[in-house]
């Protein structure tokens, strides 16, 4: 029999932004059981309308909801083949139709297809009796029409291949009686047609044959040995033909299930009854036992509704005379919520980009619960307060998808708890955690710690020295978060800023390229840009105000009186001047700023210290007292101008004051005074020069003396060391000259 295909497709298309999730209705195949491994089931690629490459690129695989995988997907050929031996009776038992269900999962984009394979039964099982030999003890007084229960044969096949009929070896006393029960099953009994006579024949051996309806037909036999007993002529009779009872699957071992009862009209020992089981369905003999004296049926094993939900047991009551009565006990198992839901991750992503749009599929999930009814009805949900949600695509199938925008800088990893909970009492639940990493994209530019900066650098700095650093932060990771620093190209007084400042691209440290002069440049701005290494790169910039700090590197300059190396300038003071009379004002400036430019004025030297005073801060020269006759008409003052820097710098200026009421006469006298001063200055110059020359000669003498001593010591060494007896050359020092009286002369002459 070749496999045939029934395809029923109802496409359901979920458009989830970047991903497309496709789910079809179902595809059905039908194959007979017991096919060899590798046998063809169907061309799934053709039936789905897919090419072979889609199966490969989509990493197609089979997802089975538990149990053994009997089917294999050949992605190279696009076909389904038998992977393991398929025994319909082992898989489905008596359930029809026998269906294998699984899903074919594809990725990139995610999609899955439900596949159902119906396993067709073949006649590969013989009818089987529970016993090969049956022994019956029948009283010779058994009335005609008495029936004796026989065990049913069991055929694992279904449909036409199942059990069809029974036959009995031809004999003079018995025939078969087949009855259909209320539940649809058949019971086989031995019907006594003619009375037995133990004295004529004590034993009867019959062969009971069970035949199925398959092609070829199969059969099974059991031997019935009948022993004819005497006297006891009343068989036990049960109070009910069928006992029905329900039991919870969590019933404890030893609990009483039901008590069956049979009555025997005989008295004394012939009326004593023993109970026992004669026929079971499933594994009932491992779960239940009967008390032979009382007829109580007890639980002796662990009942599981998920394995079997109904059992049939044939109970016989036998008296001491071997008369037997039978009844059937039907046990219905009541499901309890003893199975927690099972969560299967059919496909799951471990990483997702932070720029993924809402409704991006992250995982495909299947949920199962072996319980039935509301105990097996499962709801599935994800934990709250996360940008993910579960959406149901088909029955017990869910997709986990994004429910908003993601931001790796806020949350870089999610532990998503998937909870499946049934509706039992009490409810049971299962939890599966999915760890999802959020991958970074370059969506954050670098940010400086401040919107603007101000820094200071002292003038006369050393070129190449660092004076400030900036730092920017980028919350992205990897190359997206690595920052490089640059100086934006601008101009300072029409000169490129790079001629003034440089920056370390990795650390953000600013360096001075040149030495700054406060008097030329006291303030400038530098624009620093921070750029990350993402693709595309993002950047931001900040303005740094650089202030040059002043140093006390300039001497005060006297603007008035103007120094004159020629004829001196005199200030005139009338003899009638009052105390506090303003003689003149010394004016000076300092190119430095702040404290370094604050000037103070002092009279350093004066002809008469009691006559004048000068304002400490304004430089105003005023009289301290009235002019007296004895005061010289020619007064000379040296004024010291000093700044307030550290260390301080100063300058001096000479102020000539003529005390007279005749300005012309005073001016000529003051010129004579100046000439006299010049002559005195020349004498002082020659005295100082002579002192210097004498000191220099003394030093030269000492040097020559030391040289001679060294020469004599060196000569003795050289005579012993030099092979030709040559001596070292004494260096020649040329004469030194000095300017005397306007011309140059040798120091040796001086």
CSV table of N, CA, C and O in Angstrom, one decimal, residues 274-347:
chain,number,residue,atom,x,y,z
A,274,UNK,N,-16.1,-18.6,47.1
A,274,UNK,CA,-14.8,-17.9,47.0
A,274,UNK,C,-14.9,-17.0,45.7
A,274,UNK,O,-15.4,-17.4,44.7
A,275,UNK,N,-14.3,-15.8,45.9
A,275,UNK,CA,-14.3,-14.9,44.8
A,275,UNK,C,-12.9,-14.8,44.2
A,275,UNK,O,-11.9,-14.8,44.9
A,276,UNK,N,-12.8,-14.6,42.9
A,276,UNK,CA,-11.6,-14.4,42.2
A,276,UNK,C,-11.8,-13.7,40.8
A,276,UNK,O,-12.9,-13.8,40.3
A,277,UNK,N,-10.7,-13.1,40.3
A,277,UNK,CA,-10.7,-12.5,39.0
A,277,UNK,C,-10.4,-13.6,38.0
A,277,UNK,O,-9.5,-14.4,38.1
A,278,UNK,N,-11.1,-13.4,36.8
A,278,UNK,CA,-10.8,-14.4,35.7
A,278,UNK,C,-10.4,-13.6,34.4
A,278,UNK,O,-9.8,-14.2,33.6
A,279,UNK,N,-10.7,-12.4,34.3
A,279,UNK,CA,-10.4,-11.7,33.1
A,279,UNK,C,-10.1,-10.2,33.4
A,279,UNK,O,-10.9,-9.6,34.2
A,280,UNK,N,-9.1,-9.7,32.8
A,280,UNK,CA,-8.7,-8.3,33.0
A,280,UNK,C,-8.5,-7.5,31.7
A,280,UNK,O,-8.3,-8.1,30.7
A,281,UNK,N,-8.7,-6.2,31.8
A,281,UNK,CA,-8.2,-5.4,30.7
A,281,UNK,C,-7.1,-4.5,31.1
A,281,UNK,O,-7.1,-4.0,32.3
A,282,UNK,N,-6.1,-4.3,30.2
A,282,UNK,CA,-5.0,-3.5,30.6
A,282,UNK,C,-4.2,-4.2,31.7
A,282,UNK,O,-4.0,-5.4,31.7
A,283,UNK,N,-3.7,-3.4,32.6
A,283,UNK,CA,-2.9,-3.9,33.7
A,283,UNK,C,-3.7,-3.9,35.0
A,283,UNK,O,-3.1,-3.6,36.1
A,284,UNK,N,-5.0,-4.2,34.9
A,284,UNK,CA,-5.8,-4.2,36.1
A,284,UNK,C,-5.3,-5.1,37.2
A,284,UNK,O,-5.5,-4.9,38.4
A,285,UNK,N,-4.7,-6.3,36.8
A,285,UNK,CA,-4.2,-7.2,37.8
A,285,UNK,C,-3.2,-6.6,38.7
A,285,UNK,O,-2.9,-7.1,39.8
A,286,UNK,N,-2.4,-5.5,38.2
A,286,UNK,CA,-1.4,-4.9,39.0
A,286,UNK,C,-2.0,-3.8,39.9
A,286,UNK,O,-1.3,-3.3,40.7
A,287,UNK,N,-3.2,-3.4,39.6
A,287,UNK,CA,-3.8,-2.3,40.3
A,287,UNK,C,-4.9,-2.7,41.3
A,287,UNK,O,-5.1,-1.9,42.3
A,288,UNK,N,-5.6,-3.8,41.1
A,288,UNK,CA,-6.7,-4.2,41.9
A,288,UNK,C,-6.6,-5.7,42.4
A,288,UNK,O,-6.0,-6.5,41.7
A,289,UNK,N,-7.1,-5.9,43.5
A,289,UNK,CA,-7.2,-7.3,44.1
A,289,UNK,C,-8.5,-7.5,44.8
A,289,UNK,O,-9.1,-6.5,45.3
A,290,UNK,N,-8.9,-8.7,44.8
A,290,UNK,CA,-10.2,-9.1,45.4
A,290,UNK,C,-10.0,-10.0,46.6
A,290,UNK,O,-9.1,-10.9,46.6
A,291,UNK,N,-10.7,-9.7,47.7
A,291,UNK,CA,-10.7,-10.5,48.9
A,291,UNK,C,-11.5,-11.8,48.5
A,291,UNK,O,-12.7,-11.7,48.3
A,292,UNK,N,-10.9,-13.0,48.5
A,292,UNK,CA,-11.6,-14.2,48.1
A,292,UNK,C,-12.8,-14.5,49.0
A,292,UNK,O,-13.7,-15.2,48.6
A,293,UNK,N,-12.8,-14.1,50.2
A,293,UNK,CA,-13.8,-14.4,51.2
A,293,UNK,C,-14.9,-13.4,51.2
A,293,UNK,O,-16.1,-13.7,51.2
A,294,UNK,N,-14.6,-12.1,51.2
A,294,UNK,CA,-15.6,-11.0,51.3
A,294,UNK,C,-16.0,-10.5,50.0
A,294,UNK,O,-17.1,-9.8,50.0
A,295,UNK,N,-15.3,-10.6,49.0
A,295,UNK,CA,-15.6,-10.0,47.7
A,295,UNK,C,-15.2,-8.5,47.6
A,295,UNK,O,-15.6,-7.8,46.6
A,296,UNK,N,-14.5,-8.0,48.6
A,296,UNK,CA,-14.1,-6.6,48.5
A,296,UNK,C,-12.9,-6.5,47.5
A,296,UNK,O,-12.0,-7.3,47.5
A,297,UNK,N,-13.1,-5.5,46.6
A,297,UNK,CA,-12.0,-5.2,45.7
A,297,UNK,C,-11.2,-4.0,46.2
A,297,UNK,O,-11.8,-2.9,46.5
A,298,UNK,N,-9.9,-4.2,46.3
A,298,UNK,CA,-9.0,-3.1,46.9
A,298,UNK,C,-8.0,-2.6,45.8
A,298,UNK,O,-7.7,-3.3,44.9
A,299,UNK,N,-7.6,-1.4,46.1
A,299,UNK,CA,-6.5,-0.8,45.2
A,299,UNK,C,-5.2,-1.3,45.8
A,299,UNK,O,-4.9,-1.1,46.9
A,300,UNK,N,-4.4,-1.9,44.9
A,300,UNK,CA,-3.0,-2.4,45.3
A,300,UNK,C,-1.9,-1.7,44.5
A,300,UNK,O,-0.7,-2.0,44.7
A,301,UNK,N,-2.2,-0.8,43.5
A,301,UNK,CA,-1.2,-0.1,42.8
A,301,UNK,C,-1.5,1.3,42.5
A,301,UNK,O,-2.6,1.8,42.9
A,302,UNK,N,-0.6,2.0,41.9
A,302,UNK,CA,-0.8,3.5,41.6
A,302,UNK,C,-1.6,3.6,40.3
A,302,UNK,O,-1.1,3.3,39.3
A,303,UNK,N,-2.8,4.2,40.5
A,303,UNK,CA,-3.7,4.4,39.3
A,303,UNK,C,-3.3,5.7,38.6
A,303,UNK,O,-3.0,6.7,39.3
A,304,UNK,N,-3.3,5.6,37.3
A,304,UNK,CA,-2.9,6.8,36.5
A,304,UNK,C,-3.9,7.0,35.4
A,304,UNK,O,-4.0,6.2,34.4
A,305,UNK,N,-4.7,8.1,35.5
A,305,UNK,CA,-5.7,8.4,34.5
A,305,UNK,C,-5.1,8.5,33.1
A,305,UNK,O,-5.7,8.2,32.1
A,306,UNK,N,-3.9,9.1,33.1
A,306,UNK,CA,-3.3,9.4,31.8
A,306,UNK,C,-2.9,8.2,31.1
A,306,UNK,O,-2.7,8.2,29.8
A,307,UNK,N,-2.7,7.1,31.8
A,307,UNK,CA,-2.3,5.8,31.1
A,307,UNK,C,-3.6,5.1,30.6
A,307,UNK,O,-3.6,4.5,29.5
A,308,UNK,N,-4.6,5.0,31.5
A,308,UNK,CA,-5.9,4.3,31.1
A,308,UNK,C,-7.0,4.9,32.0
A,308,UNK,O,-6.8,5.1,33.2
A,309,UNK,N,-8.1,5.2,31.4
A,309,UNK,CA,-9.2,5.8,32.2
A,309,UNK,C,-10.4,4.9,32.4
A,309,UNK,O,-11.4,5.3,33.0
A,310,UNK,N,-10.3,3.6,32.0
A,310,UNK,CA,-11.3,2.6,32.3
A,310,UNK,C,-10.8,1.2,32.3
A,310,UNK,O,-9.9,0.9,31.5
A,311,UNK,N,-11.3,0.4,33.3
A,311,UNK,CA,-10.9,-1.0,33.4
A,311,UNK,C,-12.1,-1.9,33.5
A,311,UNK,O,-13.1,-1.5,34.1
A,312,UNK,N,-12.0,-3.1,32.9
A,312,UNK,CA,-13.0,-4.1,33.0
A,312,UNK,C,-12.4,-5.4,33.6
A,312,UNK,O,-11.4,-5.8,33.2
A,313,UNK,N,-13.1,-5.9,34.7
A,313,UNK,CA,-12.7,-7.1,35.4
A,313,UNK,C,-13.9,-8.1,35.5
A,313,UNK,O,-15.0,-7.7,35.9
A,314,UNK,N,-13.6,-9.3,35.1
A,314,UNK,CA,-14.6,-10.4,35.2
A,314,UNK,C,-14.4,-11.1,36.6
A,314,UNK,O,-13.2,-11.5,36.8
A,315,UNK,N,-15.4,-11.1,37.4
A,315,UNK,CA,-15.3,-11.7,38.7
A,315,UNK,C,-16.2,-13.0,38.7
A,315,UNK,O,-17.3,-13.0,38.3
A,316,UNK,N,-15.6,-14.0,39.3
A,316,UNK,CA,-16.3,-15.3,39.4
A,316,UNK,C,-16.4,-15.6,40.9
A,316,UNK,O,-15.5,-15.4,41.7
A,317,UNK,N,-17.6,-16.2,41.1
A,317,UNK,CA,-17.9,-16.7,42.5
A,317,UNK,C,-18.0,-18.2,42.4
A,317,UNK,O,-18.9,-18.7,41.6
A,318,UNK,N,-17.2,-19.0,43.1
A,318,UNK,CA,-17.3,-20.5,43.0
A,318,UNK,C,-17.5,-21.0,44.4
A,318,UNK,O,-16.9,-20.6,45.4
A,319,UNK,N,-18.5,-22.0,44.4
A,319,UNK,CA,-18.7,-22.7,45.7
A,319,UNK,C,-17.8,-23.9,45.8
A,319,UNK,O,-17.1,-24.2,44.9
A,320,UNK,N,-18.0,-24.6,46.9
A,320,UNK,CA,-17.1,-25.7,47.1
A,320,UNK,C,-17.4,-26.9,46.1
A,320,UNK,O,-16.6,-27.8,45.9
A,321,UNK,N,-18.6,-26.8,45.6
A,321,UNK,CA,-19.0,-27.8,44.6
A,321,UNK,C,-18.5,-27.5,43.2
A,321,UNK,O,-19.0,-28.1,42.2
A,322,UNK,N,-17.7,-26.4,43.1
A,322,UNK,CA,-17.2,-25.9,41.8
A,322,UNK,C,-18.2,-25.3,40.9
A,322,UNK,O,-18.0,-25.2,39.7
A,323,UNK,N,-19.4,-25.0,41.4
A,323,UNK,CA,-20.3,-24.2,40.6
A,323,UNK,C,-19.9,-22.8,40.6
A,323,UNK,O,-19.5,-22.2,41.6
A,324,UNK,N,-20.0,-22.2,39.5
A,324,UNK,CA,-19.5,-20.8,39.3
A,324,UNK,C,-20.5,-19.9,38.7
A,324,UNK,O,-21.3,-20.2,37.9
A,325,UNK,N,-20.5,-18.7,39.3
A,325,UNK,CA,-21.3,-17.6,38.8
A,325,UNK,C,-20.3,-16.4,38.4
A,325,UNK,O,-19.3,-16.2,39.1
A,326,UNK,N,-20.6,-15.6,37.5
A,326,UNK,CA,-19.7,-14.5,37.1
A,326,UNK,C,-20.5,-13.2,36.9
A,326,UNK,O,-21.7,-13.2,36.7
A,327,UNK,N,-19.7,-12.2,37.0
A,327,UNK,CA,-20.2,-10.8,36.9
A,327,UNK,C,-19.1,-9.9,36.4
A,327,UNK,O,-17.9,-10.3,36.5
A,328,UNK,N,-19.4,-8.8,35.9
A,328,UNK,CA,-18.4,-7.9,35.3
A,328,UNK,C,-18.4,-6.6,36.2
A,328,UNK,O,-19.4,-6.1,36.5
A,329,UNK,N,-17.1,-6.2,36.5
A,329,UNK,CA,-16.9,-4.9,37.2
A,329,UNK,C,-16.3,-3.9,36.3
A,329,UNK,O,-15.2,-4.2,35.7
A,330,UNK,N,-16.9,-2.8,36.0
A,330,UNK,CA,-16.4,-1.7,35.2
A,330,UNK,C,-15.9,-0.6,36.1
A,330,UNK,O,-16.7,0.0,36.9
A,331,UNK,N,-14.7,-0.3,36.0
A,331,UNK,CA,-14.1,0.8,36.9
A,331,UNK,C,-13.7,2.0,36.0
A,331,UNK,O,-12.9,1.9,35.1
A,332,UNK,N,-14.3,3.1,36.3
A,332,UNK,CA,-14.0,4.4,35.6
A,332,UNK,C,-13.1,5.2,36.5
A,332,UNK,O,-13.3,5.4,37.7
A,333,UNK,N,-11.9,5.6,35.9
A,333,UNK,CA,-10.9,6.4,36.7
A,333,UNK,C,-11.3,7.9,36.5
A,333,UNK,O,-11.5,8.4,35.4
A,334,UNK,N,-11.3,8.5,37.7
A,334,UNK,CA,-11.6,10.0,37.7
A,334,UNK,C,-10.2,10.7,37.7
A,334,UNK,O,-9.4,10.5,38.5
A,335,UNK,N,-10.1,11.7,36.8
A,335,UNK,CA,-8.9,12.4,36.7
A,335,UNK,C,-8.8,13.4,37.8
A,335,UNK,O,-9.8,14.1,38.2
A,336,UNK,N,-7.6,13.5,38.4
A,336,UNK,CA,-7.3,14.6,39.3
A,336,UNK,C,-6.1,15.4,38.8
A,336,UNK,O,-5.4,14.9,37.9
A,337,UNK,N,-6.0,16.6,39.2
A,337,UNK,CA,-4.9,17.5,38.7
A,337,UNK,C,-3.6,17.2,39.3
A,337,UNK,O,-3.1,17.8,40.2
A,338,UNK,N,-3.0,16.1,38.7
A,338,UNK,CA,-1.7,15.6,39.3
A,338,UNK,C,-0.5,15.8,38.3
A,338,UNK,O,0.6,15.3,38.5
A,339,UNK,N,-0.8,16.5,37.2
A,339,UNK,CA,0.3,16.7,36.2
A,339,UNK,C,0.4,18.2,35.9
A,339,UNK,O,-0.6,18.9,35.5
A,340,UNK,N,1.6,18.7,36.2
A,340,UNK,CA,1.8,20.2,35.9
A,340,UNK,C,2.0,20.4,34.4
A,340,UNK,O,2.4,19.5,33.7
A,341,UNK,N,1.7,21.5,33.9
A,341,UNK,CA,1.9,21.8,32.5
A,341,UNK,C,3.3,21.7,32.1
A,341,UNK,O,4.2,21.8,32.9
A,342,UNK,N,3.6,21.4,30.9
A,342,UNK,CA,4.9,21.2,30.3
A,342,UNK,C,5.1,22.3,29.2
A,342,UNK,O,4.3,22.4,28.3
A,343,UNK,N,6.2,23.1,29.4
A,343,UNK,CA,6.5,24.1,28.4
A,343,UNK,C,7.6,23.7,27.5
A,343,UNK,O,8.7,23.3,28.0
A,344,UNK,N,7.4,23.7,26.2
A,344,UNK,CA,8.4,23.3,25.2
A,344,UNK,C,8.7,24.6,24.4
A,344,UNK,O,7.8,25.2,23.8
A,345,UNK,N,10.0,24.9,24.4
A,345,UNK,CA,10.5,26.0,23.6
A,345,UNK,C,10.8,25.4,22.2
A,345,UNK,O,11.9,24.8,21.9
A,346,UNK,N,10.0,25.7,21.2
A,346,UNK,CA,10.1,25.2,19.9
A,346,UNK,C,11.3,25.9,19.1
A,346,UNK,O,12.0,25.3,18.4
A,347,UNK,N,11.4,27.2,19.3
A,347,UNK,CA,12.4,28.0,18.7
A,347,UNK,C,12.6,29.2,19.6
A,347,UNK,O,11.6,29.8,20.0
